[in-house]
CSV table of C-alpha atoms in Angstrom, one decimal:
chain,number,residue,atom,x,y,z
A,1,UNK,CA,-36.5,-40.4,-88.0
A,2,UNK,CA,-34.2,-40.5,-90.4
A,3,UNK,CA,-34.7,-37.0,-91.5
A,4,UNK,CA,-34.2,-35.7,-87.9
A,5,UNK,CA,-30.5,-37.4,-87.6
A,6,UNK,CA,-29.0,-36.5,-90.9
A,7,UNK,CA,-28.9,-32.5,-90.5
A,8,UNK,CA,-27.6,-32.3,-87.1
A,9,UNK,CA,-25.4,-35.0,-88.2
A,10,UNK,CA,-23.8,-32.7,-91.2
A,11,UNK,CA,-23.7,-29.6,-89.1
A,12,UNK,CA,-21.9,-32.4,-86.6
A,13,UNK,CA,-19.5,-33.3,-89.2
A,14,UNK,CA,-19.0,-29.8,-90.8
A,15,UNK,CA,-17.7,-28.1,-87.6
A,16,UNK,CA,-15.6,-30.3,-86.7
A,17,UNK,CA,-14.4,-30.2,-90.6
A,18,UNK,CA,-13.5,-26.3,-90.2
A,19,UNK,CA,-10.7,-25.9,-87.6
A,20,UNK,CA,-8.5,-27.5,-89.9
A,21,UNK,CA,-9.4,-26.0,-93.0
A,22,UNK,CA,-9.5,-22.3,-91.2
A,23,UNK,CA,-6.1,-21.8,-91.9
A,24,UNK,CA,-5.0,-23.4,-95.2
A,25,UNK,CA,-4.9,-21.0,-97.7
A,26,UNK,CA,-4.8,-23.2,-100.7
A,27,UNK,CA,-3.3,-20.7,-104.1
A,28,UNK,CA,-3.5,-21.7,-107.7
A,29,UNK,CA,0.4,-22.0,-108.7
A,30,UNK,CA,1.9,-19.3,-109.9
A,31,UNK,CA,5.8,-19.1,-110.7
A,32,UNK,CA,6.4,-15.8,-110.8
A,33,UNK,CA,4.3,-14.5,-107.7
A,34,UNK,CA,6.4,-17.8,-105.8
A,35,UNK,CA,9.7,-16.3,-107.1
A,36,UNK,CA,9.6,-12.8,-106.4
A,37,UNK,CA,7.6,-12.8,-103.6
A,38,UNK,CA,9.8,-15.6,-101.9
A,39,UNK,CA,12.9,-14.9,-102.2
A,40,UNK,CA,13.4,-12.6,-98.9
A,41,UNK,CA,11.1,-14.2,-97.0
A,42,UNK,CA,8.2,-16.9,-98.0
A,43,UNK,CA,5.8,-16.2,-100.5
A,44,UNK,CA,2.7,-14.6,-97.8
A,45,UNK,CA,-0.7,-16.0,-98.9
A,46,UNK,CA,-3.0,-13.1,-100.5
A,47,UNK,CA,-5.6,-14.1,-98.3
A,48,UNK,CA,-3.9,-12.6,-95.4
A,49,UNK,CA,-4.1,-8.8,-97.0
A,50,UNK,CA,-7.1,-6.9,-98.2
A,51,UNK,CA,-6.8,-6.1,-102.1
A,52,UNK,CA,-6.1,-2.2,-101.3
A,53,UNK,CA,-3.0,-3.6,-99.3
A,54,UNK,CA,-1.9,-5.3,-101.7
A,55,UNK,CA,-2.4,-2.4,-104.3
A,56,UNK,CA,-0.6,-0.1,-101.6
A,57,UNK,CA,2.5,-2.4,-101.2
A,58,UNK,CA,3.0,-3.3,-104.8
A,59,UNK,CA,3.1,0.7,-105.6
A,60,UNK,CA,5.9,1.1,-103.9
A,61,UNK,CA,8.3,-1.9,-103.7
A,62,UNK,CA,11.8,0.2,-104.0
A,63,UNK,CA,11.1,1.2,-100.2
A,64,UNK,CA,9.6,-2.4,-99.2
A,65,UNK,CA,10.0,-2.5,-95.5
A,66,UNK,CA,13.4,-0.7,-95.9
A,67,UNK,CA,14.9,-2.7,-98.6
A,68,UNK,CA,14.7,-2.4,-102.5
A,69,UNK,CA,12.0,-5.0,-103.8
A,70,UNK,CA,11.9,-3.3,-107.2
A,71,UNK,CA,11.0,-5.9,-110.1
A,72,UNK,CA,10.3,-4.9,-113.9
A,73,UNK,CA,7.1,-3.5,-114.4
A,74,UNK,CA,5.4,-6.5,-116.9
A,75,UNK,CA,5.8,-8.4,-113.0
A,76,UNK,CA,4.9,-6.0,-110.7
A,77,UNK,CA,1.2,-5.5,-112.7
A,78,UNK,CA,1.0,-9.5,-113.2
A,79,UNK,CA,2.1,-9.9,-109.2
A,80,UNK,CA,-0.5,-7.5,-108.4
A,81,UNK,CA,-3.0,-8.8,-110.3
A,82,UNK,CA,-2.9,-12.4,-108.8
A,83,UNK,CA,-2.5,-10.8,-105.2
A,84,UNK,CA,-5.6,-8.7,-105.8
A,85,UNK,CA,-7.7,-11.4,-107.2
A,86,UNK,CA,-6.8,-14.0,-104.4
A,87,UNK,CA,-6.9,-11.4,-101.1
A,88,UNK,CA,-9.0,-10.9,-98.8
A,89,UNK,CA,-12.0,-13.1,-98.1
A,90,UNK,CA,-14.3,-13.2,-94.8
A,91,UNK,CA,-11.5,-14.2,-92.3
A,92,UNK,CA,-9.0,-11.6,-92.9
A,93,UNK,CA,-12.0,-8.8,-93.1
A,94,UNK,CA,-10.8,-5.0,-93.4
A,95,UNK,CA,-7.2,-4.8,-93.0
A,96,UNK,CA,-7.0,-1.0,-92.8
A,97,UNK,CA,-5.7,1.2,-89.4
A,98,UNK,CA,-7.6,3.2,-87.6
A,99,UNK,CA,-7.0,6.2,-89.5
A,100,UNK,CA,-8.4,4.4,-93.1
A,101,UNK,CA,-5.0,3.9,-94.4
A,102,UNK,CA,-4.0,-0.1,-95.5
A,103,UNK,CA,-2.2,-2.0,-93.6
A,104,UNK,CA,0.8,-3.4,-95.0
A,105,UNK,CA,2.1,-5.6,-92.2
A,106,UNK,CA,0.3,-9.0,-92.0
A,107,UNK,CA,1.4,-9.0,-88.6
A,108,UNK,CA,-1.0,-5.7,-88.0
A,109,UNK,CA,-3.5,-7.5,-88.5
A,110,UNK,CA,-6.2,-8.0,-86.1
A,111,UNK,CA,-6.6,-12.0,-87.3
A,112,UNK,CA,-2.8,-12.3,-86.6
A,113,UNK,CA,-2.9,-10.8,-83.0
A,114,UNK,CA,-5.8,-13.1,-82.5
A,115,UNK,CA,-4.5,-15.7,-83.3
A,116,UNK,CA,-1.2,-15.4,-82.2
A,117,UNK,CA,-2.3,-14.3,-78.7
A,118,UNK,CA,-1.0,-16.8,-76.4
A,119,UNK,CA,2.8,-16.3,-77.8
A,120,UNK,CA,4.8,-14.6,-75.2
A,121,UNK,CA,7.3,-11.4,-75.9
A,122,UNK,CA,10.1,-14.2,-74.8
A,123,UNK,CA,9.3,-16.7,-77.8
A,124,UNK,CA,9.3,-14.4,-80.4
A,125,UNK,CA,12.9,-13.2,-79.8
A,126,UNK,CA,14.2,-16.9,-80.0
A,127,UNK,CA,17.0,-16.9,-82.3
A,128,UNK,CA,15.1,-19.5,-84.5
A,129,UNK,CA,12.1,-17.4,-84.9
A,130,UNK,CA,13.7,-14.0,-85.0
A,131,UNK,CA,11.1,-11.9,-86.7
A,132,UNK,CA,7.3,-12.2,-86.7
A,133,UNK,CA,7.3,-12.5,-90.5
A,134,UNK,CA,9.2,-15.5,-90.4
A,135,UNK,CA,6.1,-17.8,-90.4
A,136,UNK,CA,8.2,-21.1,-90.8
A,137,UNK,CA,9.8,-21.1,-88.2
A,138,UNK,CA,6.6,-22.2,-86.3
A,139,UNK,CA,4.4,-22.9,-89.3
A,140,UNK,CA,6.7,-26.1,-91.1
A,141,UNK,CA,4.4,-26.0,-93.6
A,142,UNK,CA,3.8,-22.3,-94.5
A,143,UNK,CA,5.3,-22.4,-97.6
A,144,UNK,CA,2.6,-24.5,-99.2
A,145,UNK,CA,-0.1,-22.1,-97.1
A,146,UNK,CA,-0.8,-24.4,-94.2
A,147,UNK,CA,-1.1,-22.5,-91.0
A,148,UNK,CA,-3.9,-23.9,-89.0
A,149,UNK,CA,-3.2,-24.4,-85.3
A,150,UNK,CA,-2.6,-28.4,-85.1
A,151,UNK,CA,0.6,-27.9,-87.4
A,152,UNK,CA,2.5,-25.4,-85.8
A,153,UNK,CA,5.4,-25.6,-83.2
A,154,UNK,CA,7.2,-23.0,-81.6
A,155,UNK,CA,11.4,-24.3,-82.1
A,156,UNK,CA,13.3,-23.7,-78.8
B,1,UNK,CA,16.3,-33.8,-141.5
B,2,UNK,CA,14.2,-30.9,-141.1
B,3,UNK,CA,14.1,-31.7,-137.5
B,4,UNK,CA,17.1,-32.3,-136.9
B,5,UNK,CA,17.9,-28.7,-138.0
B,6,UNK,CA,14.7,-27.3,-135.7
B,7,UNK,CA,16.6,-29.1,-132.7
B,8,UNK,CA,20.0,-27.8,-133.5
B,9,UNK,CA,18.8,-24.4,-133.6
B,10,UNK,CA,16.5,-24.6,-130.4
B,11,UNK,CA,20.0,-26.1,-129.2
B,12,UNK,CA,22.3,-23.5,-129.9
B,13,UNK,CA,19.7,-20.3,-129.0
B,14,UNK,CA,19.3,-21.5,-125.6
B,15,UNK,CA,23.5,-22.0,-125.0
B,16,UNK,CA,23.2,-18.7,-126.4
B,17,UNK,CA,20.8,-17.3,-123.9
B,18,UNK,CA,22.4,-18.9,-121.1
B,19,UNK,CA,25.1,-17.4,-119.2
B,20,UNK,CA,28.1,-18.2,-116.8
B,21,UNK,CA,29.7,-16.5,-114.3
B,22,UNK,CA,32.8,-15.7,-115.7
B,23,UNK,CA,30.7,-14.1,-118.8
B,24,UNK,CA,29.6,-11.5,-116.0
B,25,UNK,CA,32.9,-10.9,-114.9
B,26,UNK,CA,33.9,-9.9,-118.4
B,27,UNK,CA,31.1,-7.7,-119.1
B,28,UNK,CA,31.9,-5.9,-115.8
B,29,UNK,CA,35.5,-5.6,-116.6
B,30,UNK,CA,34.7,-4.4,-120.1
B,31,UNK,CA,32.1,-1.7,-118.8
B,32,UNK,CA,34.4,-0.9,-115.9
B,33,UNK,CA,37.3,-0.4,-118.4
B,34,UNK,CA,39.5,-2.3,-116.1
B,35,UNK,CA,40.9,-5.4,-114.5
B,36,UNK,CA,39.3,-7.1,-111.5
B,37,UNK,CA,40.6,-7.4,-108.3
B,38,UNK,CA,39.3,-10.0,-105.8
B,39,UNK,CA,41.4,-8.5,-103.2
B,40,UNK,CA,39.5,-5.2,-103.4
B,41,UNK,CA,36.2,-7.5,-104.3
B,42,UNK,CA,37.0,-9.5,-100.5
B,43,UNK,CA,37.0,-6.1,-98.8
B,44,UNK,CA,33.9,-4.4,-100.4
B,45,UNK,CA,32.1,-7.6,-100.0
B,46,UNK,CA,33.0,-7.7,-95.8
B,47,UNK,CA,32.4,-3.9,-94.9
B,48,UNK,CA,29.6,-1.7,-94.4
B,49,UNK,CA,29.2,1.5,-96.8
B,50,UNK,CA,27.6,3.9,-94.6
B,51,UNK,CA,24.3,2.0,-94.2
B,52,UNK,CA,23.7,-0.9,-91.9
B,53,UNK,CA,24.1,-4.1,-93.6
B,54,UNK,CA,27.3,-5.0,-95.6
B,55,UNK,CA,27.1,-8.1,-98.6
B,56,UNK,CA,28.3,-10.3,-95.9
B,57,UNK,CA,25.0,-9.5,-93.4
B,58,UNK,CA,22.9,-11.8,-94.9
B,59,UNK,CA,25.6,-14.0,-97.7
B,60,UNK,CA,28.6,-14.2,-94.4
B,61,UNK,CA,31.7,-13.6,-95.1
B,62,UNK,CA,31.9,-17.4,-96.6
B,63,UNK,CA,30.1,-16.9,-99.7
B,64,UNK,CA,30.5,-20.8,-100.7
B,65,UNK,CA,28.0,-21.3,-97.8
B,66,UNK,CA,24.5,-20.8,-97.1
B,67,UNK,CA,23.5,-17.2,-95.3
B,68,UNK,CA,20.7,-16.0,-94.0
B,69,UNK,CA,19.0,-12.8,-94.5
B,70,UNK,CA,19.8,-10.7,-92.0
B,71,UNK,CA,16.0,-9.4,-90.9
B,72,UNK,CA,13.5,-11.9,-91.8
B,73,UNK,CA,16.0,-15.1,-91.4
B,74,UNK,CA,15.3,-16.5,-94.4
B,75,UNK,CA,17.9,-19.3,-95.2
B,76,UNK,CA,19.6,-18.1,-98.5
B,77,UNK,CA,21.7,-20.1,-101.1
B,78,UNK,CA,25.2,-20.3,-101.1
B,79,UNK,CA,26.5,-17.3,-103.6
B,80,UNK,CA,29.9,-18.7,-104.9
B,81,UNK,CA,29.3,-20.3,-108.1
B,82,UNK,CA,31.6,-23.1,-106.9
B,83,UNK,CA,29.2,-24.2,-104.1
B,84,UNK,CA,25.9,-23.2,-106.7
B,85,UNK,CA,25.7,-23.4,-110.5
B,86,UNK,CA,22.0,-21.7,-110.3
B,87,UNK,CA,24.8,-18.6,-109.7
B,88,UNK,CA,25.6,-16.0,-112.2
B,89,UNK,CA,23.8,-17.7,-114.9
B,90,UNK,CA,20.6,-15.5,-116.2
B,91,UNK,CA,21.5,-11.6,-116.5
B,92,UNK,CA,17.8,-10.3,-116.1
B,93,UNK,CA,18.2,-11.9,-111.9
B,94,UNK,CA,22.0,-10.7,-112.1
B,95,UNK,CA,20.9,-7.3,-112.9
B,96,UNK,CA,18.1,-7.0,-110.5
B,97,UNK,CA,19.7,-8.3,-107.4
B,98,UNK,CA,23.0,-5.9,-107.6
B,99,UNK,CA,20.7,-2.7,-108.6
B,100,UNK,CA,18.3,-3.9,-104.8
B,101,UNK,CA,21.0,-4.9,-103.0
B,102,UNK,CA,23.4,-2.3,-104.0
B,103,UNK,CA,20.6,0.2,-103.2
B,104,UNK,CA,20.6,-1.7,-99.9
B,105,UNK,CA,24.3,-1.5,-98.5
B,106,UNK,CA,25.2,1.4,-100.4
B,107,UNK,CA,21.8,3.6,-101.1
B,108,UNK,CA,23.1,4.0,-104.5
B,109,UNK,CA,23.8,1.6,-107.4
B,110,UNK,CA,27.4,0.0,-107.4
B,111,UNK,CA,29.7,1.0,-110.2
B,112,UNK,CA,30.8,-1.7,-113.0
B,113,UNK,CA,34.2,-1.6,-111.0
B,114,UNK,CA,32.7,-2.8,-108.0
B,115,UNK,CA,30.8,-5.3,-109.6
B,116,UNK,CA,33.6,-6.5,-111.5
B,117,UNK,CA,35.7,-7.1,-107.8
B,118,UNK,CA,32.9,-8.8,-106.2
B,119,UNK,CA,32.8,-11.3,-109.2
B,120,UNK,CA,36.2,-12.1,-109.2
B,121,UNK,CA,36.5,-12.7,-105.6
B,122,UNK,CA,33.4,-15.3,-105.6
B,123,UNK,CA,34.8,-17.1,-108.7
B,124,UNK,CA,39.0,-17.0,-106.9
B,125,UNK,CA,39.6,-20.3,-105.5
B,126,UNK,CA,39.1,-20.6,-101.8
């Protein structure tokens, strides 16, 4: 009997053990990927980007999103190194457009229109959320990569 | 004894390293080959050049408070050394913010002049 319970039991106990953990993306620390990818906005977790994404927006950071990113070369190849090594995964699946090229917006993503689906045009342009990119403003936590559903709230 | 030589050392190479703001100031001044004025630093600091954002976009015109950056509303330090000793003290950040953010507001770099201005108006008393 006892052999019948237990699996179903796991599986029981499993599922309801992933909705939380789908959207903590948990990073070995790194200093210099937290400073220089955090100072304009926070530090975006490399799982959300595929690696060519990642290799695409660190090639050219003196025309990041219309502002000069540019860093010193010894950080760039570190920063891309980490980035590379901790994208992608099975969630965030191919982040390229339709014509093959990378994406570089997180917000392109098809995972972020998913799961941002049910926020209307009118909460976005709150003057507390202002942008897309600016995660915490929902997300309290984003900063140390928690962004699972249960922990975010929309500011008025 | 040995040690305490070791320490001394350590000691005086890192208040070597370390920088303050007026240090900038005077290494502007020197490069610029003239004095600072914080008047003509207030007024470069509060204007557009051209382009869309001025310093004051994302630091306000207030510099001894916090800002916010003026796209992805991301809270930002107070500049003014006087409200933020992390300010003006490591030349490698110095030198990396005025080359993007000059690029930024001006689409060039900003000359040792202009640089020199800016630093005296953050360090005048307000």
């Amino acid at each position: 009997m006892k052999r019948i319970i237990f699996p179903p039991l796991f599986a029981l106990l499993a599922a309801l053990a992933l909705p939380a953990q789908a959207d903590s993306y948990r990073l070995p620390k790194n200093a210099v990927f937290e400073e220089e990818c955090g100072s304009c906005h926070i530090a975006f977790p490399p799982q959300m980007l595929h690696a060519d994404s990642w290799r695409a927006m660190m090639g050219d950071l003196s025309r990041h999103f219309g502002s000069d990113a540019s860093i010193d070369e010894k950080r760039r190849t570190a920063i891309t190194d980490f980035l590379v090594a901790n994208s992608g995964g099975r969630k965030t699946g191919d982040t390229r457009d339709a014509q093959g090229k990378p994406l570089l917006r997180i917000t392109e993503t098809a995972r972020f229109a998913k799961k941002h689906r049910e926020i209307s045009t009118a909460t976005w342009k709150r003057v507390a959320i202002k942008s897309p990119a600016n995660c915490a403003a929902c997300h309290a936590l984003a900063a140390v990569g928690e962004y699972s559903d249960h922990s975010a709230v929309s500011p008025k | 004894m040995r040690h305490i030589l070791i320490i001394a050392a350590a000691l005086f190479a890192s208040s070597a390293l370390a920088e303050t703001p007026r240090d900038f100031l005077t290494r502007f001044e020197k490069e610029a080959g003239a004095a600072a004025s914080a008047e003509r630093g207030a007024r470069f600091f509060n204007t557009s050049h051209g382009g869309e954002w001025s310093c004051a976009s994302c630091h306000t015109e207030r510099p001894a408070q916090a800002g916010r950056h003026a796209k992805t509303g991301k809270a930002i330090a107070p500049l003014a050394p006087a409200a933020n000793a992390e300010r003006f003290t490591d030349a490698a950040k110095v030198d990396k913010w005025f080359r993007r953010n000059c690029n930024d507001t001006l689409n060039r770099l900003c000359s040792a002049q202009e640089k020199a201005d800016v630093m005296a108006w953050l360090l005048a008393p307000k």
